[in-house]
Amino acid sequence: MSVLEVYIFVLAAFVGYMVISKVPALLHTPLMAATNAIAGISLVGSLIAAGAAQNRVATIIGFVAVVAATSNIVGGFLLTDRMLKMFRRDEKTPASQAK
Amino acid sequence: MSVLEVYIFVLAAFVGYMVISKVPALLHTPLMAATNAIAGISLVGSLIAAGAAQNRVATIIGFVAVVAATSNIVGGFLLTDRMLKMFRRDEKTPASQAK
Amino acid sequence: MRISVPTETAPREQRVALAPDSVARLIKQQKLEVVVQRGAGLRAGFRDDAYESAGATLAADAASALGGSPIVAKVQPPSPSEIAQIDTGATLISLMRPGQSADIVALLAGRNVTSLALELVPRITRAQSMDVLSSQSTVAGYKGVLIGASALGKFLPMLTTAAGNISPAKVFIIGAGVAGLQAIATARRLGGVVSAFDVRPAAREQVQSLGAAFVANELVNESAEAAGGYARAQTQDEAARTLAAIGNHIKDMDLVVTTAQIPGRAAPQLITAEMVASMRAGSVIVDLAAETGGNCALAKPGETIQMHDVTIIAPLNVPSTVAFHASQMFGRNIVELLKHLVKDGQAQLDAADEITGAMMMTHDGKVVR
Amino acid sequence: MRISVPTETAPREQRVALAPDSVARLIKQQKLEVVVQRGAGLRAGFRDDAYESAGATLAADAASALGGSPIVAKVQPPSPSEIAQIDTGATLISLMRPGQSADIVALLAGRNVTSLALELVPRITRAQSMDVLSSQSTVAGYKGVLIGASALGKFLPMLTTAAGNISPAKVFIIGAGVAGLQAIATARRLGGVVSAFDVRPAAREQVQSLGAAFVANELVNESAEAAGGYARAQTQDEAARTLAAIGNHIKDMDLVVTTAQIPGRAAPQLITAEMVASMRAGSVIVDLAAETGGNCALAKPGETIQMHDVTIIAPLNVPSTVAFHASQMFGRNIVELLKHLVKDGQAQLDAADEITGAMMMTHDGKVVR
Amino acid sequence: MRDTFIQASYVIASILFILGLRMLTRPDKARTGMQLAAVGMLFAVIGTLFNPTIVDFRWIIGGLVLGVVIGYPMGMRVPMTAMPQRIALSLTLSALAATLVGIAEYYTEIAAGSPPSHMKMAALNFEIMLGSITVAGTIVAAGKLQEWIASRPVTFKGQNLVNGVVFLGVVTLFAYTVVDPSQSWAFYTMIGASLVFGVMLVMPIGGADMPVVVALLNSYSGLASCATGFAIGNVILLISGSLDGASGLILSILMSKAMNRSFTNVLFGAFGSQTSTAGAKTAEGLTVRSVGVEDAAIQLAYAQLVIVIPGYGMAVAQAQHAVRELAEMIEKRGGEVKFAVHPVAGRMPGHMNVLLAEANIPYDKLFDMDEVNSDFDRADVALVIGANDVVNPAARNDPASPIFGMPILNADRAKSVIVLKRGMSAGFAGIENELFYDKRTSMLFGDAKTSLTGLINEMKNV
Amino acid sequence: MRDTFIQASYVIASILFILGLRMLTRPDKARTGMQLAAVGMLFAVIGTLFNPTIVDFRWIIGGLVLGVVIGYPMGMRVPMTAMPQRIALSLTLSALAATLVGIAEYYTEIAAGSPPSHMKMAALNFEIMLGSITVAGTIVAAGKLQEWIASRPVTFKGQNLVNGVVFLGVVTLFAYTVVDPSQSWAFYTMIGASLVFGVMLVMPIGGADMPVVVALLNSYSGLASCATGFAIGNVILLISGSLDGASGLILSILMSKAMNRSFTNVLFGAFGSQTSTAGAKTAEGLTVRSVGVEDAAIQLAYAQLVIVIPGYGMAVAQAQHAVRELAEMIEKRGGEVKFAVHPVAGRMPGHMNVLLAEANIPYDKLFDMDEVNSDFDRADVALVIGANDVVNPAARNDPASPIFGMPILNADRAKSVIVLKRGMSAGFAGIENELFYDKRTSMLFGDAKTSLTGLINEMKNV
Ligand SMILES: NC(=O)c1ccc[n+]([C@@H]2O[C@H](COP(=O)([O-])OP(=O)(O)OC[C@H]3O[C@@H](n4cnc5c(N)ncnc54)[C@H](OP(=O)(O)O)[C@@H]3O)[C@@H](O)[C@H]2O)c1
Ligand SMILES: NC(=O)c1ccc[n+]([C@@H]2O[C@H](COP(=O)([O-])OP(=O)(O)OC[C@H]3O[C@@H](n4cnc5c(N)ncnc54)[C@H](OP(=O)(O)O)[C@@H]3O)[C@@H](O)[C@H]2O)c1
Ligand SMILES: NC(=O)c1ccc[n+]([C@@H]2O[C@H](COP(=O)([O-])OP(=O)(O)OC[C@H]3O[C@@H](n4cnc5c(N)ncnc54)[C@H](O)[C@@H]3O)[C@@H](O)[C@H]2O)c1
Ligand SMILES: NC(=O)c1ccc[n+]([C@@H]2O[C@H](COP(=O)([O-])OP(=O)(O)OC[C@H]3O[C@@H](n4cnc5c(N)ncnc54)[C@H](O)[C@@H]3O)[C@@H](O)[C@H]2O)c1
């Protein structure tokens, strides 16, 4: 693992910070849902663990991890989507007015 | 040079973008001065070139580079500072009012 | 059930007890029958045909208007002759000048007419819609300022013109009740610089809520407010300090409108002869408390006089000069009152009722107040 | 150099040619000497002492006020007797009713008095500060609405009250010149729903710039505007279409204020008897063009009449009823004019001058217009 | 070749994540943003599947399928109201995954007889510590939200002490294993300790503050994935992990702000001191819901019909001009605004008319009671500005009330009500107003003018 | 150890750069931000000096000293007005440095007989191409700004063709050297070609658009450093390079927006088609300076005394309420606001009074001509809202003018003037107004109400 990863960490964190700062409270919940769906990225690790076939134990654990992560991702995104549908009705109004 | 550098590039660029988007026009000039002072970072490269002492030519070129970059940095920051001084008088007003 | 509206006979009275819109409501919403004397509304701007199309039947003369109705609605207190024409046992709803009309009341009692005095509607939020004092004070406050502004040799608003800068007139409203507040609003609309004074502490915030300045904060005190938001009479030295305060504020006022009253008593004298003398030439005082004696010592109720180069106007029955809307509001008050009184086609004259009881002057041939 | 101000003698004239503040300016800024007749300003609200402290010397009577001054400033045209008291060779500045005052003019010429008619100040931006028509029209427009509002049996503003909802009065201003615009502004201030009409296209934008609605856009046309922003008389069919338009708009108006004038001619008749008949009972018409015959066919200049249940008021010399500020503005106009006339203590009566020339009625004993 | 493909898909994934998050902060773009993020996730997964170390796909396929089967109903069935606990639970899952991966990694290396390097161990520890804390914490949080567990703050004597000890334990074990990675027992004990600590962390926090806690734990699990990234040198984990970590943190701070509670107060106020839940209790034990300008602004921004009810308070605050501004902004966004003027609003007949006219609100926007009362049913928001008695349902329901019988504006019939007033004090009639305690009512406390100015600014950002 | 130190200082440097840039976007923080960036630079340099490949410090010291000696006067002496060209020149320097480094790198590797890898060559090429384009471009830009070179767009027949050819040349050489890095001649030719291209690029652009160009070149040189970073595997170069690249690009786009010119129009509109410079020409060939709301907003935000001059235009736009709002905002920020009402402003006596009163602007803020005219000298901004004749200096200076002799408001005595009107049309008197062409005047075109609303929003951001 190289020092470059530290830069990536710093930069990514900064991006995360800048992106989120000042969000209307209304969006807090969906945003939470979304970020946590992204947190499902741990799936990537799980896949490797489950697929590396180093040894039974690791594979089993990996398998469980995959199940957990996947269900989170799938569920999470669907849920967020449902929540955000609520804005759909109005989407155009402000959009059109925005310009 | 590793692929990680690509990430760094992407992230840094993104940060640069997010930071600058929506700046009051009044600040365009000082901001330009500042970013270009930062562009003086090429000094880093120059230093290495000038100090590596691989061969005369490289060293001379490096030397020139150092001179150029340095004068740019020094001049650049001083200049920006002078420009920005113009706001100093008012700094507190909005600040105090902000809260 | 039938309710009738005679033409007002009192001098200078242009209002009518029910405007066509009120008549329509009574007929549609309360299934009452309404009789209106011919020409009753004309001076207020309501032609007879308006009443007819509202569903009223027209009575040729006072007799046929007053007689034969269980309920009679009037603006001014009835004259003896009018009383004579009202059916015995009927109910009369009108202003009564409680306290100043013993004879009339006696006659009514004698004829066993139940009379309800509109002045006595209790000051409770629920009864506000029946409160003619409020509605008519509103008119008075508005008109009072117009009268003053017209009499004043100055502009109310500020104007910057090629012919120099006109500075806004200074308007001072004394008494910030219903009339006073309306006067403040009107004067502000016209662009005057408005200040006001009242003894009730609540009045201060109310004055400011209209964007006007309140004078002599130090003078107001809690105790000044009596039941129903009315003011009580002041003590000797309160009065003295009030006068002092008004005295040194009034000096450079251009237009002064006074509305200070105390229920059942003479209006407090708040502007002395000296104060008038101290005012600028050409300034104007409109004394809306004239009915109850006036707030200005020099005011002659019903007249407009010049003294110390100051014009002092003390108009009587101001609401009547805005007859159209005054009648409309008066009528609506009566409609609301009838809503309260008349249950399924019968007038409920319950002396114990919070509202009816409070208004009753005569009942069952007896003077009940 | 000395300039003198007599007391106005015309009936119903309460103004004075110079208010104390103007006197002060003349003395301070232009080093002139000012003589004011005793009591000249009193009816406008200016006491003699105010003049004294402004630096004027008081003249006991008209004779001593009019005589002995190279310049005399008045409001109304001089009476023959007054003319007799003015020094020969002196200059008289006042309103002159050009065209209607041949006799007076003759007398002035006879006495070799140079007379400048204030009505004739040219309509150029530079001369605006000397333009008494503008300043006095401003007063008229403001007061006209007050008169109308006071005569109206309705509220101008909308009010939502416990006694029902008062809908705002509809106000219609005809002629959107200086007076008309001021009337619009005043009526809007009072909360009326204001519409206006004028023939000059420029007027439309100006009306809207005051937040009022403009009626019958289709009627206005470029050609309607003559030099100096005045209107010219209309052609036969223009007039016809104008009447039609006004006719169907006026029906449901509560208050109508007319200010339409055409310089040097009788005011256009814009409200016919039928229109009046078509209006609601109780509505009010204020005809500010009364001086030049009135815009309403039924108007009787100087009188208030009732017809078809409509009140028609045709007041004369309205500015005089706001004497204080009217005089102040009038005075400032005169000051500005004198600034233009008097150079280093000498009155420059240059017939070729764009402004002076335009105003001159008599000069060197001749009638120059 | 294959490697470049993986990297490429990772790069794309991270960019999509960033853009997605960015859009998620704009109500009108949010949904698209979310979908971008989802696509990003797809790229990440596909990219990963090409990872050379993956040799056996059977378990993977199985896991994915099973995951989808479980995840789908979770996403579709859950009622909107159960949202927070649902989020908490799915967070448990991702944290669990992260933890397990860490364990697997550690186990494998130990099993292979080559204990991980110190550096790597540190990373692994972080991953596992944060992971387990999150797992435990989120379960408790979900419990409290679902009220399986007492939602009120659970505290006991010497709590701080116990917490301190546990925390110390975790830290020591952490350090120890880094120094000597071969000590499996210490490693597994640390997991246990972390779990306990997670419970400890959340237990003493009140149910009302749970959302904040969940957001914070979210950021923990983000950092966990980040650590995984370091450990197994996987960039996409690294990036999205840190993205998550940062955004989660900010989000939790923002949320506590929005609940006007200080962040530290939510977390550490938790320890020992009983924390109060947002919302003031009243005599009758009813609670009012107070909102911040942001929320109110959003409500107004997306409302189709807003009915403004001005009262004496508007006059006192002289807020008429601000009201006009706000109304104009709502209309600019396509909403409709009506002004409902009650006959006795204010302190004089026509009080409201005078002020609204002054603010140049056209007459045709003013409606009196009879005209407007029927519209409330279809109003999305009734905006009550310093009015009180005139919207007091007691006039309808409570014969004992002094104002019984007075007709009132049916604010309580609107889909939602926002009330601007300074405090809970009564109006002219001097009586309580149950409308303020209605569950559809949110109170925006403060001087009407100030609040309105606030709303106006917020509207700009929405 | 030493390496970690270097890396640490680099990490710190990059963070400082980012934070610095961020602050630079807030007027009140800008200066601090700039200083942060400077400190960051220091870290970067110091960190670099520890680089093991650096063995000989003599030349470095010399270079640094000389650089400071040259840089200091450049920074302190230049008059503010010469700012743009100065920036252009210093940009030349940093680009030059980047280019030289690239050359040195290449030379060394060739000299050492080991031509660089394809990858590295690509990086080097980028570095050098962008570098030289910038060098050439900035020199031309500076020339135009200083007007050594015709500041008007220089165009000639067949320009597009020539440009095309040159560009093609550059690309080909680029590709060729990447394929065979050992071809020095191609490498050096490419440099030449790039320089030419740089000149070509800027020549046809008008002087007024130079700032945009400089900003763009700035982003090029940023990318150049970035490429260097790739080439010699130096992270700080990489990060600050890409930061610069991105921000420079955005900045140039923003700037062209602010000059209400489309970005592409500035750049490619350049080729062939004559581009017009911002600002409309008038009969007398005087030019007016039109500004965007952002600039105007800033001016107002930091003014101590603003005198508002309302005219008929304000009435036509019915902008009185917006005016009040703006005034309140200026006061909130500590500025003072006076309203100067000219006797004949509008179309009727007291026209302005009526409207300002309606908007509830207190009487004591209104001043008539005589009261206020003396204040203009100390006014930072005279804000002329739809007024024209009443601020027309012709009334003072030009005896021929129909309004000569009319007293006017001394707007032209204020430190700066902002005029809100829809276009250049005349007022009531129908005459030109030289005030609009004064160099201290900026015109904010558009309906007064719209412009004011714009200003109000901007003020919020400032
Ligand atoms: N219209 C009339 O003719 C008339 C005449 C006399 C009496 N009344 C009576 O007055 C009442 C009118 O009802 P209403 O609803 O208009 O007023 P209200 O019932 O008196 O309530 C006004 C509310 O405004 C709030 N408030 C005061 N200042 C404020 C500020 N600066 N910012 C925000 N909120 C503020 C107060 O609560 P906080 O203190 O908690 O902020 C108060 O609860 C009726 O009871 C009516 O009977 C009317
Ligand atoms: N006050 C009086 O009693 C009176 C009476 C009669 C005549 N006047 C004359 O009127 C003039 C008054 O001077 P002023 O400076 O107030 O006005 P002005 O000189 O007439 O100029 C008004 C300016 O406002 C601009 N404008 C118009 N509509 C606009 C809108 N919607 N938004 C922004 N700008 C708008 C116009 O330029 P654009 O079209 O380019 O926008 C115009 O140049 C004087 O010449 C005076 O003599 C006054
Ligand atoms: N139903 C209701 O709730 C209701 C209805 C109408 C009015 N009110 C309230 O009742 C109050 C008074 O109403 P009103 O106008 O009919 O009263 P009013 O006409 O009897 O008196 C007018 C005003 O004069 C004031 N005043 C008395 N003595 C004074 C003195 N010495 N100096 C100065 N001012 C003096 C009084 O305080 C009052 O404000 C008002 O506050 C009004 O809001 C309530
Ligand atoms: N110095 C100056 O620049 C200056 C000074 C004062 C007024 N003015 C301009 O001159 C114009 C007229 O001023 P005024 O008010 O003294 O004019 P006025 O008093 O002579 O006439 C009043 C109004 O009646 C209107 N009118 C005439 N015939 C009409 C008809 N048939 N129907 C409807 N309306 C009719 C006229 O257009 C005018 O607007 C105004 O626009 C004013 O702005 C300019």
PDB file of C-alpha atoms in Angstrom, chain F residues 153-225:
ATOM      1  CA  PRO F 153      -8.218  41.001 -32.976  1.00  0.00           C
ATOM      2  CA  VAL F 154      -5.521  40.339 -35.566  1.00  0.00           C
ATOM      3  CA  THR F 155      -6.876  38.218 -38.378  1.00  0.00           C
ATOM      4  CA  PHE F 156      -5.766  37.401 -41.920  1.00  0.00           C
ATOM      5  CA  LYS F 157      -7.048  35.370 -44.799  1.00  0.00           C
ATOM      6  CA  GLY F 158      -6.569  31.647 -44.592  1.00  0.00           C
ATOM      7  CA  GLN F 159      -5.912  31.952 -40.903  1.00  0.00           C
ATOM      8  CA  ASN F 160      -7.957  28.877 -40.132  1.00  0.00           C
ATOM      9  CA  LEU F 161      -5.919  26.916 -42.635  1.00  0.00           C
ATOM     10  CA  VAL F 162      -2.569  27.985 -41.192  1.00  0.00           C
ATOM     11  CA  ASN F 163      -3.734  27.303 -37.653  1.00  0.00           C
ATOM     12  CA  GLY F 164      -4.982  23.912 -38.728  1.00  0.00           C
ATOM     13  CA  VAL F 165      -1.670  23.016 -40.280  1.00  0.00           C
ATOM     14  CA  VAL F 166       0.369  24.116 -37.287  1.00  0.00           C
ATOM     15  CA  PHE F 167      -1.913  22.279 -34.909  1.00  0.00           C
ATOM     16  CA  LEU F 168      -1.688  19.140 -37.033  1.00  0.00           C
ATOM     17  CA  GLY F 169       2.081  19.462 -37.019  1.00  0.00           C
ATOM     18  CA  VAL F 170       2.188  19.615 -33.267  1.00  0.00           C
ATOM     19  CA  VAL F 171      -0.039  16.590 -32.914  1.00  0.00           C
ATOM     20  CA  THR F 172       1.938  14.519 -35.373  1.00  0.00           C
ATOM     21  CA  LEU F 173       5.262  15.313 -33.764  1.00  0.00           C
ATOM     22  CA  PHE F 174       3.697  14.552 -30.384  1.00  0.00           C
ATOM     23  CA  ALA F 175       2.588  11.139 -31.563  1.00  0.00           C
ATOM     24  CA  TYR F 176       5.837  10.456 -33.378  1.00  0.00           C
ATOM     25  CA  THR F 177       8.027  11.195 -30.351  1.00  0.00           C
ATOM     26  CA  VAL F 178       5.836   9.038 -28.164  1.00  0.00           C
ATOM     27  CA  VAL F 179       6.287   6.173 -30.569  1.00  0.00           C
ATOM     28  CA  ASP F 180      10.018   6.730 -30.892  1.00  0.00           C
ATOM     29  CA  PRO F 181      11.233   8.784 -27.920  1.00  0.00           C
ATOM     30  CA  SER F 182      14.775   8.839 -29.227  1.00  0.00           C
ATOM     31  CA  GLN F 183      13.946  11.303 -32.037  1.00  0.00           C
ATOM     32  CA  SER F 184      15.277  14.480 -30.433  1.00  0.00           C
ATOM     33  CA  TRP F 185      14.838  16.584 -33.567  1.00  0.00           C
ATOM     34  CA  ALA F 186      11.098  15.842 -33.591  1.00  0.00           C
ATOM     35  CA  PHE F 187      10.942  16.651 -29.920  1.00  0.00           C
ATOM     36  CA  TYR F 188      12.554  20.043 -30.308  1.00  0.00           C
ATOM     37  CA  THR F 189      10.587  20.830 -33.465  1.00  0.00           C
ATOM     38  CA  MET F 190       7.420  20.141 -31.530  1.00  0.00           C
ATOM     39  CA  ILE F 191       8.444  22.762 -29.022  1.00  0.00           C
ATOM     40  CA  GLY F 192       8.877  25.280 -31.789  1.00  0.00           C
ATOM     41  CA  ALA F 193       5.564  24.376 -33.370  1.00  0.00           C
ATOM     42  CA  SER F 194       3.809  24.676 -30.024  1.00  0.00           C
ATOM     43  CA  LEU F 195       5.252  28.135 -29.543  1.00  0.00           C
ATOM     44  CA  VAL F 196       3.980  29.176 -32.930  1.00  0.00           C
ATOM     45  CA  PHE F 197       0.606  27.674 -32.173  1.00  0.00           C
ATOM     46  CA  GLY F 198       0.495  29.612 -28.910  1.00  0.00           C
ATOM     47  CA  VAL F 199       0.952  32.845 -30.820  1.00  0.00           C
ATOM     48  CA  MET F 200      -1.636  31.848 -33.379  1.00  0.00           C
ATOM     49  CA  LEU F 201      -4.048  31.040 -30.644  1.00  0.00           C
ATOM     50  CA  VAL F 202      -4.022  34.439 -28.974  1.00  0.00           C
ATOM     51  CA  MET F 203      -3.356  36.824 -31.837  1.00  0.00           C
ATOM     52  CA  PRO F 204      -6.910  36.807 -33.220  1.00  0.00           C
ATOM     53  CA  ILE F 205      -8.475  37.502 -29.832  1.00  0.00           C
ATOM     54  CA  GLY F 206      -9.421  41.063 -28.872  1.00  0.00           C
ATOM     55  CA  GLY F 207      -7.693  42.849 -26.002  1.00  0.00           C
ATOM     56  CA  ALA F 208     -10.905  43.037 -24.032  1.00  0.00           C
ATOM     57  CA  ASP F 209     -11.086  39.254 -23.906  1.00  0.00           C
ATOM     58  CA  MET F 210      -7.468  38.826 -22.807  1.00  0.00           C
ATOM     59  CA  PRO F 211      -8.275  38.136 -19.140  1.00  0.00           C
ATOM     60  CA  VAL F 212     -10.281  35.108 -20.192  1.00  0.00           C
ATOM     61  CA  VAL F 213      -7.432  33.903 -22.359  1.00  0.00           C
ATOM     62  CA  VAL F 214      -4.907  34.360 -19.584  1.00  0.00           C
ATOM     63  CA  ALA F 215      -7.105  32.399 -17.201  1.00  0.00           C
ATOM     64  CA  LEU F 216      -7.321  29.632 -19.772  1.00  0.00           C
ATOM     65  CA  LEU F 217      -3.582  29.550 -20.392  1.00  0.00           C
ATOM     66  CA  ASN F 218      -3.216  29.447 -16.635  1.00  0.00           C
ATOM     67  CA  SER F 219      -5.157  26.205 -16.679  1.00  0.00           C
ATOM     68  CA  TYR F 220      -2.864  24.918 -19.481  1.00  0.00           C
ATOM     69  CA  SER F 221       0.236  25.602 -17.447  1.00  0.00           C
ATOM     70  CA  GLY F 222      -1.480  23.888 -14.553  1.00  0.00           C
ATOM     71  CA  LEU F 223      -1.960  20.807 -16.685  1.00  0.00           C
ATOM     72  CA  ALA F 224       1.657  21.134 -17.753  1.00  0.00           C
ATOM     73  CA  SER F 225       2.845  20.901 -14.129  1.00  0.00           C
TER      74      SER F 225
END
